[in-house]
């Protein structure tokens, strides 16, 4: 008898719960919205320029919190690569005859905040190391997607100098992601089970 009562309440709750109304209205464009692919390309360059500069500040903190020597080295090596990536982006701006300008990247800010949170929520050792790898790979995946998109834009826009710089950085990001996967797979994930 009790079961029918509970199930009747569930059925009643289902009937009264309204599904969220989906808005089909178009999002209005801001005054300074991109009007063409060239504008969108420049906006995206500003975004990733901010992201890379923010990463040069976050990577030393990750390196300091890592304990595995290979992970510490990988982070240090990628910090140096990231500094060069900032210079490559500056070269892209120069090729476009634009002053290098950073525009806050909300996506990277969120990823960096998550990385900081992971470090705060894990004890030092293998557990924190695998957390740092997970956070770092999320950053790498974002960068791979961004640089791949920017390279596609540069190709269409016939921005050969930018394309060369962007493809070089894209390869570095892919290599870093592969290295992080190998570090996690070789021993760190296993160590974190009993750490």
GROMACS .gro file of N, CA and C in nm, residues 89-146:
model
  174
   89UNK      N    1   5.253   3.494  -3.111
   89UNK     CA    2   5.127   3.569  -3.124
   89UNK      C    3   5.156   3.716  -3.150
   90UNK      N    4   5.258   3.769  -3.085
   90UNK     CA    5   5.297   3.909  -3.110
   90UNK      C    6   5.341   3.925  -3.256
   91UNK      N    7   5.407   3.825  -3.310
   91UNK     CA    8   5.447   3.829  -3.451
   91UNK      C    9   5.324   3.827  -3.541
   92UNK      N   10   5.221   3.754  -3.502
   92UNK     CA   11   5.095   3.751  -3.579
   92UNK      C   12   5.032   3.891  -3.581
   93UNK      N   13   5.027   3.953  -3.464
   93UNK     CA   14   4.971   4.089  -3.459
   93UNK      C   15   5.052   4.182  -3.550
   94UNK      N   16   5.184   4.169  -3.546
   94UNK     CA   17   5.270   4.253  -3.629
   94UNK      C   18   5.242   4.228  -3.777
   95UNK      N   19   5.227   4.102  -3.815
   95UNK     CA   20   5.197   4.068  -3.955
   95UNK      C   21   5.063   4.128  -3.999
   96UNK      N   22   4.971   4.141  -3.906
   96UNK     CA   23   4.840   4.200  -3.935
   96UNK      C   24   4.844   4.353  -3.924
   97UNK      N   25   4.962   4.406  -3.890
   97UNK     CA   26   4.981   4.550  -3.869
   97UNK      C   27   4.892   4.602  -3.755
   98UNK      N   28   4.885   4.519  -3.650
   98UNK     CA   29   4.807   4.553  -3.531
   98UNK      C   30   4.898   4.549  -3.409
   99UNK      N   31   4.864   4.630  -3.311
   99UNK     CA   32   4.938   4.628  -3.185
   99UNK      C   33   4.892   4.505  -3.105
  100UNK      N   34   4.986   4.429  -3.047
  100UNK     CA   35   4.943   4.314  -2.964
  100UNK      C   36   4.850   4.362  -2.852
  101UNK      N   37   4.736   4.298  -2.844
  101UNK     CA   38   4.637   4.337  -2.744
  101UNK      C   39   4.574   4.211  -2.686
  102UNK      N   40   4.564   4.208  -2.554
  102UNK     CA   41   4.503   4.094  -2.486
  102UNK      C   42   4.360   4.129  -2.446
  103UNK      N   43   4.272   4.032  -2.463
  103UNK     CA   44   4.133   4.045  -2.419
  103UNK      C   45   4.105   3.926  -2.329
  104UNK      N   46   4.057   3.950  -2.209
  104UNK     CA   47   4.039   3.842  -2.112
  104UNK      C   48   3.965   3.723  -2.174
  105UNK      N   49   4.026   3.608  -2.157
  105UNK     CA   50   3.969   3.483  -2.207
  105UNK      C   51   3.897   3.413  -2.091
  106UNK      N   52   3.766   3.419  -2.093
  106UNK     CA   53   3.687   3.359  -1.985
  106UNK      C   54   3.708   3.207  -1.976
  107UNK      N   55   3.725   3.144  -2.091
  107UNK     CA   56   3.745   2.998  -2.091
  107UNK      C   57   3.875   2.962  -2.020
  108UNK      N   58   3.984   3.031  -2.054
  108UNK     CA   59   4.112   3.001  -1.988
  108UNK      C   60   4.106   3.037  -1.841
  109UNK      N   61   4.041   3.147  -1.808
  109UNK     CA   62   4.029   3.184  -1.667
  109UNK      C   63   3.959   3.073  -1.589
  110UNK      N   64   3.854   3.018  -1.647
  110UNK     CA   65   3.783   2.907  -1.582
  110UNK      C   66   3.870   2.784  -1.566
  111UNK      N   67   3.948   2.752  -1.668
  111UNK     CA   68   4.036   2.635  -1.661
  111UNK      C   69   4.146   2.656  -1.557
  112UNK      N   70   4.200   2.776  -1.550
  112UNK     CA   71   4.305   2.804  -1.451
  112UNK      C   72   4.247   2.803  -1.309
  113UNK      N   73   4.126   2.854  -1.293
  113UNK     CA   74   4.060   2.848  -1.162
  113UNK      C   75   4.036   2.703  -1.119
  114UNK      N   76   3.997   2.622  -1.216
  114UNK     CA   77   3.975   2.480  -1.187
  114UNK      C   78   4.106   2.412  -1.146
  115UNK      N   79   4.214   2.445  -1.215
  115UNK     CA   80   4.345   2.390  -1.181
  115UNK      C   81   4.387   2.428  -1.040
  116UNK      N   82   4.365   2.553  -1.004
  116UNK     CA   83   4.397   2.599  -0.869
  116UNK      C   84   4.313   2.523  -0.766
  117UNK      N   85   4.187   2.506  -0.796
  117UNK     CA   86   4.096   2.433  -0.707
  117UNK      C   87   4.141   2.288  -0.688
  118UNK      N   88   4.183   2.225  -0.798
  118UNK     CA   89   4.231   2.086  -0.790
  118UNK      C   90   4.352   2.077  -0.697
  119UNK      N   91   4.442   2.173  -0.707
  119UNK     CA   92   4.561   2.171  -0.620
  119UNK      C   93   4.521   2.190  -0.474
  120UNK      N   94   4.423   2.274  -0.449
  120UNK     CA   95   4.377   2.297  -0.312
  120UNK      C   96   4.303   2.176  -0.254
  121UNK      N   97   4.242   2.097  -0.340
  121UNK     CA   98   4.159   1.986  -0.296
  121UNK      C   99   4.230   1.851  -0.299
  122UNK      N  100   4.362   1.851  -0.323
  122UNK     CA  101   4.437   1.726  -0.325
  122UNK      C  102   4.561   1.741  -0.238
  123UNK      N  103   4.600   1.631  -0.175
  123UNK     CA  104   4.721   1.639  -0.093
  123UNK      C  105   4.842   1.624  -0.184
  124UNK      N  106   4.954   1.687  -0.146
  124UNK     CA  107   5.075   1.676  -0.228
  124UNK      C  108   5.117   1.531  -0.248
  125UNK      N  109   5.167   1.503  -0.365
  125UNK     CA  110   5.209   1.367  -0.400
  125UNK      C  111   5.143   1.326  -0.531
  126UNK      N  112   5.132   1.196  -0.550
  126UNK     CA  113   5.081   1.142  -0.676
  126UNK      C  114   4.939   1.188  -0.705
  127UNK      N  115   4.856   1.199  -0.601
  127UNK     CA  116   4.717   1.241  -0.624
  127UNK      C  117   4.713   1.383  -0.681
  128UNK      N  118   4.789   1.473  -0.620
  128UNK     CA  119   4.794   1.610  -0.673
  128UNK      C  120   4.857   1.611  -0.813
  129UNK      N  121   4.960   1.530  -0.833
  129UNK     CA  122   5.024   1.525  -0.964
  129UNK      C  123   4.925   1.484  -1.074
  130UNK      N  124   4.845   1.382  -1.050
  130UNK     CA  125   4.749   1.342  -1.153
  130UNK      C  126   4.640   1.448  -1.169
  131UNK      N  127   4.607   1.518  -1.062
  131UNK     CA  128   4.513   1.629  -1.072
  131UNK      C  129   4.570   1.742  -1.157
  132UNK      N  130   4.698   1.770  -1.138
  132UNK     CA  131   4.765   1.874  -1.218
  132UNK      C  132   4.768   1.832  -1.365
  133UNK      N  133   4.793   1.704  -1.390
  133UNK     CA  134   4.793   1.656  -1.529
  133UNK      C  135   4.654   1.672  -1.589
  134UNK      N  136   4.550   1.636  -1.515
  134UNK     CA  137   4.413   1.649  -1.567
  134UNK      C  138   4.381   1.794  -1.600
  135UNK      N  139   4.415   1.884  -1.509
  135UNK     CA  140   4.390   2.026  -1.531
  135UNK      C  141   4.470   2.077  -1.651
  136UNK      N  142   4.595   2.033  -1.660
  136UNK     CA  143   4.682   2.077  -1.770
  136UNK      C  144   4.630   2.027  -1.904
  137UNK      N  145   4.580   1.905  -1.906
  137UNK     CA  146   4.529   1.852  -2.033
  137UNK      C  147   4.403   1.924  -2.078
  138UNK      N  148   4.322   1.968  -1.983
  138UNK     CA  149   4.205   2.049  -2.022
  138UNK      C  150   4.250   2.178  -2.088
  139UNK      N  151   4.356   2.238  -2.034
  139UNK     CA  152   4.413   2.359  -2.094
  139UNK      C  153   4.465   2.327  -2.234
  140UNK      N  154   4.539   2.217  -2.246
  140UNK     CA  155   4.595   2.180  -2.376
  140UNK      C  156   4.485   2.156  -2.478
  141UNK      N  157   4.379   2.089  -2.438
  141UNK     CA  158   4.269   2.062  -2.532
  141UNK      C  159   4.205   2.193  -2.579
  142UNK      N  160   4.189   2.287  -2.487
  142UNK     CA  161   4.136   2.418  -2.524
  142UNK      C  162   4.229   2.487  -2.623
  143UNK      N  163   4.359   2.482  -2.595
  143UNK     CA  164   4.456   2.547  -2.683
  143UNK      C  165   4.462   2.478  -2.819
  144UNK      N  166   4.455   2.346  -2.821
  144UNK     CA  167   4.457   2.273  -2.949
  144UNK      C  168   4.337   2.316  -3.033
  145UNK      N  169   4.219   2.322  -2.972
  145UNK     CA  170   4.099   2.365  -3.045
  145UNK      C  171   4.114   2.508  -3.094
  146UNK      N  172   4.166   2.595  -3.010
  146UNK     CA  173   4.182   2.736  -3.047
  146UNK      C  174   4.282   2.754  -3.159
   0.00000   0.00000   0.00000
